[in-house]
């Protein structure tokens, strides 16, 4: 069931768990995430970066595929189709394409421009029934060409952006896209606590969910995080399972080269990763 992400995240906030956003890249990814969420009776958010949207030939294709697949698989758990780290133009395109949720990432603008553009997109998103996420401070590392320095968000700026009527807020707290370096200092819980205190209990979003240790995930949830984004970890699981299949020479046995066989171990591996995260985030049986 395609819905916006507002209610599922308010429920998560009040129930002290988090909903996973799993980024999708193609049909197999989408199917694996949807089937796992359904199996675990969990709400779920499908994240689409602008790069992945382009790869899948555009946001219209993505929206049509997700809508049709959700129906064909008989998915009854709440599913939001969400733009990840959207530009101003990308956010508008996703509203037109039929997404149910958008993120506008204005964190690289100065605060006045971030406020102006976020304000405009809040009105547009809400007019069309979509939920909207905005960002303050930046997520470190790189995701599909979006590069961040990993600045810790300023609580006063978070309060300003949260007050614009957005539905959930991404705030940099030392989190990084991709794998964490060995010398990573961990999440800045003091900053998270201050941001939570300054933003009137708005659901907070933790980007860079790959590789964050279990105790840190649980602590972040206890301090107001209601949505956790995972991308790289599914990519690594998929690649690892596919490599093993090929290295074992299975593509050369019988019709093992058939893409439906070749991609099956990777798709199963994504399911296992999504299952593990949903269980860790506590959203199983919360649909
Ligand atoms: P990871 O790739 O580190 O899991 O981060 C995902 C993310 O934050 C998507 O916006």
PDB file of C-alpha atoms and ligand atoms in Angstrom:
ATOM      1  CA  UNK A   1       0.000   0.000   0.000  1.00  0.00           C
ATOM      2  CA  UNK A   2       1.677   3.216  -1.188  1.00  0.00           C
ATOM      3  CA  UNK A   3       1.385   6.046   1.338  1.00  0.00           C
ATOM      4  CA  UNK A   4       3.376   9.075   2.414  1.00  0.00           C
ATOM      5  CA  UNK A   5       5.764   8.605   5.322  1.00  0.00           C
ATOM      6  CA  UNK A   6       4.226  11.002   7.839  1.00  0.00           C
ATOM      7  CA  UNK A   7       2.056   8.658   9.869  1.00  0.00           C
ATOM      8  CA  UNK A   8       4.428   5.723   9.837  1.00  0.00           C
ATOM      9  CA  UNK A   9       7.161   7.964  11.276  1.00  0.00           C
ATOM     10  CA  UNK A  10       4.934   9.573  13.906  1.00  0.00           C
ATOM     11  CA  UNK A  11       3.942   6.060  14.998  1.00  0.00           C
ATOM     12  CA  UNK A  12       7.610   5.038  15.073  1.00  0.00           C
ATOM     13  CA  UNK A  13       8.521   8.095  17.128  1.00  0.00           C
ATOM     14  CA  UNK A  14       5.765   7.403  19.653  1.00  0.00           C
ATOM     15  CA  UNK A  15       6.501   3.661  19.705  1.00  0.00           C
ATOM     16  CA  UNK A  16      10.294   4.152  20.100  1.00  0.00           C
ATOM     17  CA  UNK A  17      11.414   2.276  17.002  1.00  0.00           C
ATOM     18  CA  UNK A  18      12.622   3.363  13.571  1.00  0.00           C
ATOM     19  CA  UNK A  19      11.413   2.670  10.035  1.00  0.00           C
ATOM     20  CA  UNK A  20      14.124   1.655   7.561  1.00  0.00           C
ATOM     21  CA  UNK A  21      14.658   3.501   4.311  1.00  0.00           C
ATOM     22  CA  UNK A  22      16.265   1.074   1.897  1.00  0.00           C
ATOM     23  CA  UNK A  23      17.587   2.594  -1.318  1.00  0.00           C
ATOM     24  CA  UNK A  24      16.593   0.826  -4.516  1.00  0.00           C
ATOM     25  CA  UNK A  25      18.534   0.482  -7.765  1.00  0.00           C
ATOM     26  CA  UNK A  26      16.467  -1.793  -9.977  1.00  0.00           C
ATOM     27  CA  UNK A  27      13.621  -4.286 -10.087  1.00  0.00           C
ATOM     28  CA  UNK A  28      15.388  -6.950  -7.986  1.00  0.00           C
ATOM     29  CA  UNK A  29      16.167  -4.441  -5.236  1.00  0.00           C
ATOM     30  CA  UNK A  30      12.599  -3.195  -5.115  1.00  0.00           C
ATOM     31  CA  UNK A  31      11.144  -6.690  -5.044  1.00  0.00           C
ATOM     32  CA  UNK A  32      13.516  -7.864  -2.290  1.00  0.00           C
ATOM     33  CA  UNK A  33      12.724  -4.898  -0.041  1.00  0.00           C
ATOM     34  CA  UNK A  34       8.949  -5.085  -0.587  1.00  0.00           C
ATOM     35  CA  UNK A  35       8.774  -8.851   0.017  1.00  0.00           C
ATOM     36  CA  UNK A  36      10.840  -8.635   3.193  1.00  0.00           C
ATOM     37  CA  UNK A  37       8.790  -5.777   4.641  1.00  0.00           C
ATOM     38  CA  UNK A  38       5.628  -7.760   3.909  1.00  0.00           C
ATOM     39  CA  UNK A  39       7.052 -10.948   5.458  1.00  0.00           C
ATOM     40  CA  UNK A  40       7.944  -9.046   8.630  1.00  0.00           C
ATOM     41  CA  UNK A  41       4.746  -6.999   8.643  1.00  0.00           C
ATOM     42  CA  UNK A  42       6.793  -3.807   8.749  1.00  0.00           C
ATOM     43  CA  UNK A  43       6.277  -0.360   7.245  1.00  0.00           C
ATOM     44  CA  UNK A  44       9.081   0.516   4.836  1.00  0.00           C
ATOM     45  CA  UNK A  45      10.478   3.410   2.832  1.00  0.00           C
ATOM     46  CA  UNK A  46      11.979   2.884  -0.623  1.00  0.00           C
ATOM     47  CA  UNK A  47      14.706   5.494  -1.133  1.00  0.00           C
ATOM     48  CA  UNK A  48      15.658   6.678  -4.612  1.00  0.00           C
ATOM     49  CA  UNK A  49      18.719   8.872  -5.112  1.00  0.00           C
ATOM     50  CA  UNK A  50      18.759  11.152  -8.143  1.00  0.00           C
ATOM     51  CA  UNK A  51      21.532   8.979  -9.624  1.00  0.00           C
ATOM     52  CA  UNK A  52      19.533   5.766  -9.159  1.00  0.00           C
ATOM     53  CA  UNK A  53      16.464   7.514 -10.595  1.00  0.00           C
ATOM     54  CA  UNK A  54      18.428   8.395 -13.714  1.00  0.00           C
ATOM     55  CA  UNK A  55      19.806   4.847 -13.945  1.00  0.00           C
ATOM     56  CA  UNK A  56      16.254   3.466 -13.906  1.00  0.00           C
ATOM     57  CA  UNK A  57      15.472   5.862 -16.808  1.00  0.00           C
ATOM     58  CA  UNK A  58      13.730   8.516 -14.729  1.00  0.00           C
ATOM     59  CA  UNK A  59      11.419   9.113 -11.764  1.00  0.00           C
ATOM     60  CA  UNK A  60       8.303   8.337 -13.822  1.00  0.00           C
ATOM     61  CA  UNK A  61       9.578   4.838 -14.578  1.00  0.00           C
ATOM     62  CA  UNK A  62      10.427   4.310 -10.913  1.00  0.00           C
ATOM     63  CA  UNK A  63       7.018   5.470  -9.696  1.00  0.00           C
ATOM     64  CA  UNK A  64       5.201   3.313 -12.260  1.00  0.00           C
ATOM     65  CA  UNK A  65       7.303   0.245 -11.419  1.00  0.00           C
ATOM     66  CA  UNK A  66       6.896   0.621  -7.660  1.00  0.00           C
ATOM     67  CA  UNK A  67       3.160   1.239  -7.888  1.00  0.00           C
ATOM     68  CA  UNK A  68       2.600  -1.751 -10.161  1.00  0.00           C
ATOM     69  CA  UNK A  69       4.877  -4.041  -8.158  1.00  0.00           C
ATOM     70  CA  UNK A  70       3.245  -3.067  -4.881  1.00  0.00           C
ATOM     71  CA  UNK A  71      -0.112  -4.057  -6.383  1.00  0.00           C
ATOM     72  CA  UNK A  72       1.068  -7.202  -8.185  1.00  0.00           C
ATOM     73  CA  UNK A  73       2.793  -8.572  -5.083  1.00  0.00           C
ATOM     74  CA  UNK A  74      -0.272  -7.796  -2.971  1.00  0.00           C
ATOM     75  CA  UNK A  75       1.757  -5.716  -0.520  1.00  0.00           C
ATOM     76  CA  UNK A  76      -0.451  -4.602   2.365  1.00  0.00           C
ATOM     77  CA  UNK A  77       2.161  -2.993   4.648  1.00  0.00           C
ATOM     78  CA  UNK A  78       2.606   0.793   4.304  1.00  0.00           C
ATOM     79  CA  UNK A  79       5.243   1.643   1.674  1.00  0.00           C
ATOM     80  CA  UNK A  80       6.536   5.165   0.977  1.00  0.00           C
ATOM     81  CA  UNK A  81       8.382   5.975  -2.236  1.00  0.00           C
ATOM     82  CA  UNK A  82      10.841   8.665  -1.209  1.00  0.00           C
ATOM     83  CA  UNK A  83      13.362  10.833  -3.060  1.00  0.00           C
ATOM     84  CA  UNK A  84      16.732  10.700  -1.287  1.00  0.00           C
ATOM     85  CA  UNK A  85      18.914  13.847  -1.131  1.00  0.00           C
ATOM     86  CA  UNK A  86      16.826  15.638  -3.717  1.00  0.00           C
ATOM     87  CA  UNK A  87      17.774  18.831  -5.456  1.00  0.00           C
ATOM     88  CA  UNK A  88      15.165  21.571  -5.787  1.00  0.00           C
ATOM     89  CA  UNK A  89      14.423  20.495  -9.392  1.00  0.00           C
ATOM     90  CA  UNK A  90      14.535  16.782  -8.527  1.00  0.00           C
ATOM     91  CA  UNK A  91      12.056  17.272  -5.680  1.00  0.00           C
ATOM     92  CA  UNK A  92       9.609  19.006  -8.030  1.00  0.00           C
ATOM     93  CA  UNK A  93      10.046  16.251 -10.635  1.00  0.00           C
ATOM     94  CA  UNK A  94       9.251  13.560  -8.059  1.00  0.00           C
ATOM     95  CA  UNK A  95       6.064  15.314  -6.980  1.00  0.00           C
ATOM     96  CA  UNK A  96       4.979  15.317 -10.638  1.00  0.00           C
ATOM     97  CA  UNK A  97       6.073  11.701 -11.174  1.00  0.00           C
ATOM     98  CA  UNK A  98       3.904  10.274  -8.391  1.00  0.00           C
ATOM     99  CA  UNK A  99       6.354   9.729  -5.516  1.00  0.00           C
ATOM    100  CA  UNK A 100       4.702   9.760  -2.098  1.00  0.00           C
ATOM    101  CA  UNK A 101       7.531  11.486  -0.236  1.00  0.00           C
ATOM    102  CA  UNK A 102      10.505  13.722  -0.984  1.00  0.00           C
ATOM    103  CA  UNK A 103      13.692  14.844   0.660  1.00  0.00           C
ATOM    104  CA  UNK A 104      14.996  18.261  -0.214  1.00  0.00           C
ATOM    105  CA  UNK A 105      18.660  18.458   0.707  1.00  0.00           C
ATOM    106  CA  UNK A 106      19.421  22.159   0.962  1.00  0.00           C
ATOM    107  CA  UNK A 107      22.238  21.601   3.452  1.00  0.00           C
ATOM    108  CA  UNK A 108      24.892  22.918   1.036  1.00  0.00           C
ATOM    109  CA  UNK A 109      23.060  26.280   0.685  1.00  0.00           C
ATOM    110  CA  UNK A 110      23.397  29.014   3.261  1.00  0.00           C
ATOM    111  CA  UNK A 111      20.641  28.807   5.855  1.00  0.00           C
ATOM    112  CA  UNK A 112      18.508  31.588   4.294  1.00  0.00           C
ATOM    113  CA  UNK A 113      18.408  29.846   0.938  1.00  0.00           C
ATOM    114  CA  UNK A 114      17.803  26.460   2.577  1.00  0.00           C
ATOM    115  CA  UNK A 115      14.851  28.043   4.449  1.00  0.00           C
ATOM    116  CA  UNK A 116      13.438  29.710   1.302  1.00  0.00           C
ATOM    117  CA  UNK A 117      13.611  26.615  -0.899  1.00  0.00           C
ATOM    118  CA  UNK A 118      12.428  24.251   1.856  1.00  0.00           C
ATOM    119  CA  UNK A 119       9.446  26.532   2.547  1.00  0.00           C
ATOM    120  CA  UNK A 120       8.425  26.452  -1.108  1.00  0.00           C
ATOM    121  CA  UNK A 121       8.776  22.679  -1.352  1.00  0.00           C
ATOM    122  CA  UNK A 122       6.851  22.055   1.889  1.00  0.00           C
ATOM    123  CA  UNK A 123       3.851  23.833   0.352  1.00  0.00           C
ATOM    124  CA  UNK A 124       4.181  21.913  -2.917  1.00  0.00           C
ATOM    125  CA  UNK A 125       4.628  18.517  -1.232  1.00  0.00           C
ATOM    126  CA  UNK A 126       1.726  19.029   1.173  1.00  0.00           C
ATOM    127  CA  UNK A 127      -0.571  20.302  -1.587  1.00  0.00           C
ATOM    128  CA  UNK A 128      -0.032  16.959  -3.305  1.00  0.00           C
ATOM    129  CA  UNK A 129      -0.274  14.827  -0.157  1.00  0.00           C
ATOM    130  CA  UNK A 130       3.443  13.987   0.031  1.00  0.00           C
ATOM    131  CA  UNK A 131       5.628  14.022   3.121  1.00  0.00           C
ATOM    132  CA  UNK A 132       8.853  16.011   3.086  1.00  0.00           C
ATOM    133  CA  UNK A 133      12.262  15.640   4.757  1.00  0.00           C
ATOM    134  CA  UNK A 134      14.846  18.421   4.918  1.00  0.00           C
ATOM    135  CA  UNK A 135      18.477  18.490   6.005  1.00  0.00           C
ATOM    136  CA  UNK A 136      20.705  20.613   8.206  1.00  0.00           C
ATOM    137  CA  UNK A 137      24.436  19.983   8.660  1.00  0.00           C
ATOM    138  CA  UNK A 138      25.786  17.466   6.214  1.00  0.00           C
ATOM    139  CA  UNK A 139      26.224  13.735   6.023  1.00  0.00           C
ATOM    140  CA  UNK A 140      29.881  12.916   5.450  1.00  0.00           C
ATOM    141  CA  UNK A 141      31.222  10.885   2.536  1.00  0.00           C
ATOM    142  CA  UNK A 142      29.679  10.502  -0.904  1.00  0.00           C
ATOM    143  CA  UNK A 143      26.464   9.010  -2.259  1.00  0.00           C
ATOM    144  CA  UNK A 144      25.760   9.085  -5.973  1.00  0.00           C
ATOM    145  CA  UNK A 145      27.738  12.281  -6.438  1.00  0.00           C
ATOM    146  CA  UNK A 146      26.302  14.004  -3.336  1.00  0.00           C
ATOM    147  CA  UNK A 147      29.391  14.825  -1.290  1.00  0.00           C
ATOM    148  CA  UNK A 148      29.242  16.048   2.313  1.00  0.00           C
ATOM    149  CA  UNK A 149      31.883  17.200   4.773  1.00  0.00           C
ATOM    150  CA  UNK A 150      30.092  15.668   7.741  1.00  0.00           C
ATOM    151  CA  UNK A 151      29.356  18.874   9.678  1.00  0.00           C
ATOM    152  CA  UNK A 152      27.458  18.506  12.917  1.00  0.00           C
ATOM    153  CA  UNK A 153      24.108  20.290  12.589  1.00  0.00           C
ATOM    154  CA  UNK A 154      23.530  23.466  14.592  1.00  0.00           C
ATOM    155  CA  UNK A 155      20.461  22.976  16.858  1.00  0.00           C
ATOM    156  CA  UNK A 156      19.244  26.557  16.231  1.00  0.00           C
ATOM    157  CA  UNK A 157      19.272  25.979  12.465  1.00  0.00           C
ATOM    158  CA  UNK A 158      17.555  22.611  12.980  1.00  0.00           C
ATOM    159  CA  UNK A 159      14.819  24.393  14.945  1.00  0.00           C
ATOM    160  CA  UNK A 160      14.425  26.908  12.137  1.00  0.00           C
ATOM    161  CA  UNK A 161      14.079  24.253   9.405  1.00  0.00           C
ATOM    162  CA  UNK A 162      11.887  21.968  11.540  1.00  0.00           C
ATOM    163  CA  UNK A 163       9.585  24.941  12.155  1.00  0.00           C
ATOM    164  CA  UNK A 164       8.841  25.253   8.432  1.00  0.00           C
ATOM    165  CA  UNK A 165       6.326  22.422   8.549  1.00  0.00           C
ATOM    166  CA  UNK A 166       8.546  19.621   7.267  1.00  0.00           C
ATOM    167  CA  UNK A 167       7.548  16.133   8.406  1.00  0.00           C
ATOM    168  CA  UNK A 168      10.972  14.776   9.403  1.00  0.00           C
ATOM    169  CA  UNK A 169      14.472  16.174   9.707  1.00  0.00           C
ATOM    170  CA  UNK A 170      17.889  14.826   8.744  1.00  0.00           C
ATOM    171  CA  UNK A 171      20.607  16.369  10.887  1.00  0.00           C
ATOM    172  CA  UNK A 172      24.302  15.624  10.595  1.00  0.00           C
ATOM    173  CA  UNK A 173      25.647  14.075  13.829  1.00  0.00           C
ATOM    174  CA  UNK A 174      28.927  12.602  12.582  1.00  0.00           C
ATOM    175  CA  UNK A 175      27.233  10.040  10.321  1.00  0.00           C
ATOM    176  CA  UNK A 176      28.773   9.169   6.959  1.00  0.00           C
ATOM    177  CA  UNK A 177      27.486   7.593   3.736  1.00  0.00           C
ATOM    178  CA  UNK A 178      29.272   4.374   2.809  1.00  0.00           C
ATOM    179  CA  UNK A 179      31.616   2.373   5.041  1.00  0.00           C
ATOM    180  CA  UNK A 180      32.835   4.033   8.250  1.00  0.00           C
ATOM    181  CA  UNK A 181      36.605   4.547   8.436  1.00  0.00           C
ATOM    182  CA  UNK A 182      38.523   2.685  11.156  1.00  0.00           C
ATOM    183  CA  UNK A 183      39.186   5.974  12.990  1.00  0.00           C
ATOM    184  CA  UNK A 184      35.502   7.068  12.991  1.00  0.00           C
ATOM    185  CA  UNK A 185      34.620   8.748  16.292  1.00  0.00           C
ATOM    186  CA  UNK A 186      31.049   7.413  16.351  1.00  0.00           C
ATOM    187  CA  UNK A 187      27.755   9.302  16.401  1.00  0.00           C
ATOM    188  CA  UNK A 188      27.690  12.538  18.375  1.00  0.00           C
ATOM    189  CA  UNK A 189      24.911  11.791  20.865  1.00  0.00           C
ATOM    190  CA  UNK A 190      25.362  15.077  22.682  1.00  0.00           C
ATOM    191  CA  UNK A 191      24.562  16.880  19.430  1.00  0.00           C
ATOM    192  CA  UNK A 192      21.622  14.540  18.760  1.00  0.00           C
ATOM    193  CA  UNK A 193      20.215  15.209  22.213  1.00  0.00           C
ATOM    194  CA  UNK A 194      20.460  18.990  21.701  1.00  0.00           C
ATOM    195  CA  UNK A 195      18.867  18.763  18.246  1.00  0.00           C
ATOM    196  CA  UNK A 196      16.058  16.612  19.610  1.00  0.00           C
ATOM    197  CA  UNK A 197      15.496  19.114  22.425  1.00  0.00           C
ATOM    198  CA  UNK A 198      15.355  22.025  19.978  1.00  0.00           C
ATOM    199  CA  UNK A 199      13.002  20.546  17.378  1.00  0.00           C
ATOM    200  CA  UNK A 200       9.735  19.918  19.175  1.00  0.00           C
ATOM    201  CA  UNK A 201       9.874  16.117  18.937  1.00  0.00           C
ATOM    202  CA  UNK A 202       9.894  16.033  15.112  1.00  0.00           C
ATOM    203  CA  UNK A 203      10.886  12.544  13.830  1.00  0.00           C
ATOM    204  CA  UNK A 204      14.636  12.624  13.162  1.00  0.00           C
ATOM    205  CA  UNK A 205      16.395  10.796  10.338  1.00  0.00           C
ATOM    206  CA  UNK A 206      19.718   8.994  10.613  1.00  0.00           C
ATOM    207  CA  UNK A 207      21.468   8.739   7.248  1.00  0.00           C
ATOM    208  CA  UNK A 208      24.501   6.527   6.706  1.00  0.00           C
ATOM    209  CA  UNK A 209      22.919   3.478   8.382  1.00  0.00           C
ATOM    210  CA  UNK A 210      25.492   1.062   6.922  1.00  0.00           C
ATOM    211  CA  UNK A 211      27.877  -0.268   9.536  1.00  0.00           C
ATOM    212  CA  UNK A 212      26.603   1.668  12.569  1.00  0.00           C
ATOM    213  CA  UNK A 213      27.006  -0.664  15.575  1.00  0.00           C
ATOM    214  CA  UNK A 214      23.851  -2.030  17.163  1.00  0.00           C
ATOM    215  CA  UNK A 215      24.183  -0.154  20.479  1.00  0.00           C
ATOM    216  CA  UNK A 216      24.556   3.166  18.646  1.00  0.00           C
ATOM    217  CA  UNK A 217      21.439   2.460  16.580  1.00  0.00           C
ATOM    218  CA  UNK A 218      19.462   1.721  19.738  1.00  0.00           C
ATOM    219  CA  UNK A 219      20.732   4.832  21.503  1.00  0.00           C
ATOM    220  CA  UNK A 220      19.935   6.997  18.457  1.00  0.00           C
ATOM    221  CA  UNK A 221      16.367   5.644  18.447  1.00  0.00           C
ATOM    222  CA  UNK A 222      16.042   6.434  22.156  1.00  0.00           C
ATOM    223  CA  UNK A 223      17.046  10.041  21.355  1.00  0.00           C
ATOM    224  CA  UNK A 224      14.374  10.648  18.717  1.00  0.00           C
ATOM    225  CA  UNK A 225      15.587   8.937  15.527  1.00  0.00           C
ATOM    226  CA  UNK A 226      12.558   7.431  13.763  1.00  0.00           C
ATOM    227  CA  UNK A 227      13.938   6.747  10.272  1.00  0.00           C
ATOM    228  CA  UNK A 228      17.247   5.106   9.396  1.00  0.00           C
ATOM    229  CA  UNK A 229      18.637   5.049   5.856  1.00  0.00           C
ATOM    230  CA  UNK A 230      20.532   2.046   4.524  1.00  0.00           C
ATOM    231  CA  UNK A 231      22.032   1.858   1.058  1.00  0.00           C
ATOM    232  CA  UNK A 232      25.640   0.616   0.869  1.00  0.00           C
ATOM    233  CA  UNK A 233      25.042  -2.447   3.048  1.00  0.00           C
ATOM    234  CA  UNK A 234      22.519  -3.908   0.580  1.00  0.00           C
ATOM    235  CA  UNK A 235      24.930  -3.191  -2.279  1.00  0.00           C
ATOM    236  CA  UNK A 236      27.748  -4.998  -0.469  1.00  0.00           C
ATOM    237  CA  UNK A 237      25.524  -8.014   0.338  1.00  0.00           C
ATOM    238  CA  UNK A 238      24.343  -8.198  -3.268  1.00  0.00           C
ATOM    239  CA  UNK A 239      27.890  -7.957  -4.668  1.00  0.00           C
ATOM    240  CA  UNK A 240      29.259 -10.520  -2.238  1.00  0.00           C
ATOM    241  CA  UNK A 241      26.593 -13.136  -3.006  1.00  0.00           C
ATOM    242  CA  UNK A 242      26.901 -12.551  -6.768  1.00  0.00           C
ATOM    243  CA  UNK A 243      30.693 -12.880  -6.630  1.00  0.00           C
ATOM    244  CA  UNK A 244      30.413 -16.165  -4.726  1.00  0.00           C
ATOM    245  CA  UNK A 245      27.958 -17.536  -7.317  1.00  0.00           C
ATOM    246  CA  UNK A 246      30.297 -16.691 -10.187  1.00  0.00           C
ATOM    247  CA  UNK A 247      33.473 -17.760  -8.419  1.00  0.00           C
ATOM    248  CA  UNK A 248      31.857 -21.133  -7.744  1.00  0.00           C
ATOM    249  CA  UNK A 249      31.335 -21.422 -11.519  1.00  0.00           C
ATOM    250  CA  UNK A 250      27.553 -21.712 -11.100  1.00  0.00           C
ATOM    251  CA  UNK A 251      26.875 -19.452 -14.065  1.00  0.00           C
ATOM    252  CA  UNK A 252      28.579 -22.090 -16.218  1.00  0.00           C
ATOM    253  CA  UNK A 253      26.487 -24.995 -14.975  1.00  0.00           C
ATOM    254  CA  UNK A 254      23.323 -25.742 -16.950  1.00  0.00           C
ATOM    255  CA  UNK A 255      21.398 -22.507 -17.437  1.00  0.00           C
ATOM    256  CA  UNK A 256      23.110 -20.801 -14.509  1.00  0.00           C
ATOM    257  CA  UNK A 257      23.767 -17.811 -16.759  1.00  0.00           C
ATOM    258  CA  UNK A 258      20.016 -17.052 -16.935  1.00  0.00           C
ATOM    259  CA  UNK A 259      19.729 -13.624 -15.260  1.00  0.00           C
ATOM    260  CA  UNK A 260      16.888 -14.890 -13.094  1.00  0.00           C
ATOM    261  CA  UNK A 261      19.339 -17.463 -11.683  1.00  0.00           C
ATOM    262  CA  UNK A 262      22.429 -15.264 -11.760  1.00  0.00           C
ATOM    263  CA  UNK A 263      20.767 -12.457  -9.796  1.00  0.00           C
ATOM    264  CA  UNK A 264      18.872 -14.707  -7.366  1.00  0.00           C
ATOM    265  CA  UNK A 265      21.604 -15.105  -4.694  1.00  0.00           C
ATOM    266  CA  UNK A 266      22.136 -11.331  -4.672  1.00  0.00           C
ATOM    267  CA  UNK A 267      18.405 -10.711  -4.315  1.00  0.00           C
ATOM    268  CA  UNK A 268      18.259 -13.208  -1.420  1.00  0.00           C
ATOM    269  CA  UNK A 269      21.238 -11.478   0.195  1.00  0.00           C
ATOM    270  CA  UNK A 270      19.461  -8.104   0.030  1.00  0.00           C
ATOM    271  CA  UNK A 271      16.465  -9.719   1.708  1.00  0.00           C
ATOM    272  CA  UNK A 272      18.662 -11.041   4.525  1.00  0.00           C
ATOM    273  CA  UNK A 273      20.204  -7.593   5.091  1.00  0.00           C
ATOM    274  CA  UNK A 274      16.824  -5.841   5.051  1.00  0.00           C
ATOM    275  CA  UNK A 275      15.437  -8.443   7.477  1.00  0.00           C
ATOM    276  CA  UNK A 276      18.342  -7.935   9.870  1.00  0.00           C
ATOM    277  CA  UNK A 277      17.879  -4.137   9.801  1.00  0.00           C
ATOM    278  CA  UNK A 278      14.097  -4.228  10.236  1.00  0.00           C
ATOM    279  CA  UNK A 279      14.562  -6.484  13.265  1.00  0.00           C
ATOM    280  CA  UNK A 280      17.265  -4.212  14.695  1.00  0.00           C
ATOM    281  CA  UNK A 281      15.237  -1.038  14.096  1.00  0.00           C
ATOM    282  CA  UNK A 282      12.219  -2.615  15.818  1.00  0.00           C
ATOM    283  CA  UNK A 283       9.656  -2.016  13.053  1.00  0.00           C
ATOM    284  CA  UNK A 284       8.630  -5.675  12.561  1.00  0.00           C
ATOM    285  CA  UNK A 285       4.923  -6.223  13.248  1.00  0.00           C
ATOM    286  CA  UNK A 286       4.301  -2.476  13.336  1.00  0.00           C
ATOM    287  CA  UNK A 287       2.526  -2.216   9.968  1.00  0.00           C
TER     288      UNK A 287
HETATM  289  P1  LIG B   1      24.633   4.203   3.599  1.00  0.00           P
HETATM  290  O1  LIG B   1      24.951   4.036   2.150  1.00  0.00           O
HETATM  291  O2  LIG B   1      25.845   4.524   4.404  1.00  0.00           O
HETATM  292  O3  LIG B   1      23.860   3.068   4.154  1.00  0.00           O
HETATM  293  O4  LIG B   1      23.721   5.508   3.703  1.00  0.00           O
HETATM  294  C1  LIG B   1      22.448   5.516   3.114  1.00  0.00           C
HETATM  295  C2  LIG B   1      21.819   6.847   3.184  1.00  0.00           C
HETATM  296  O5  LIG B   1      22.000   7.600   4.114  1.00  0.00           O
HETATM  297  C3  LIG B   1      20.909   7.234   2.100  1.00  0.00           C
HETATM  298  O6  LIG B   1      20.601   8.579   2.137  1.00  0.00           O
END
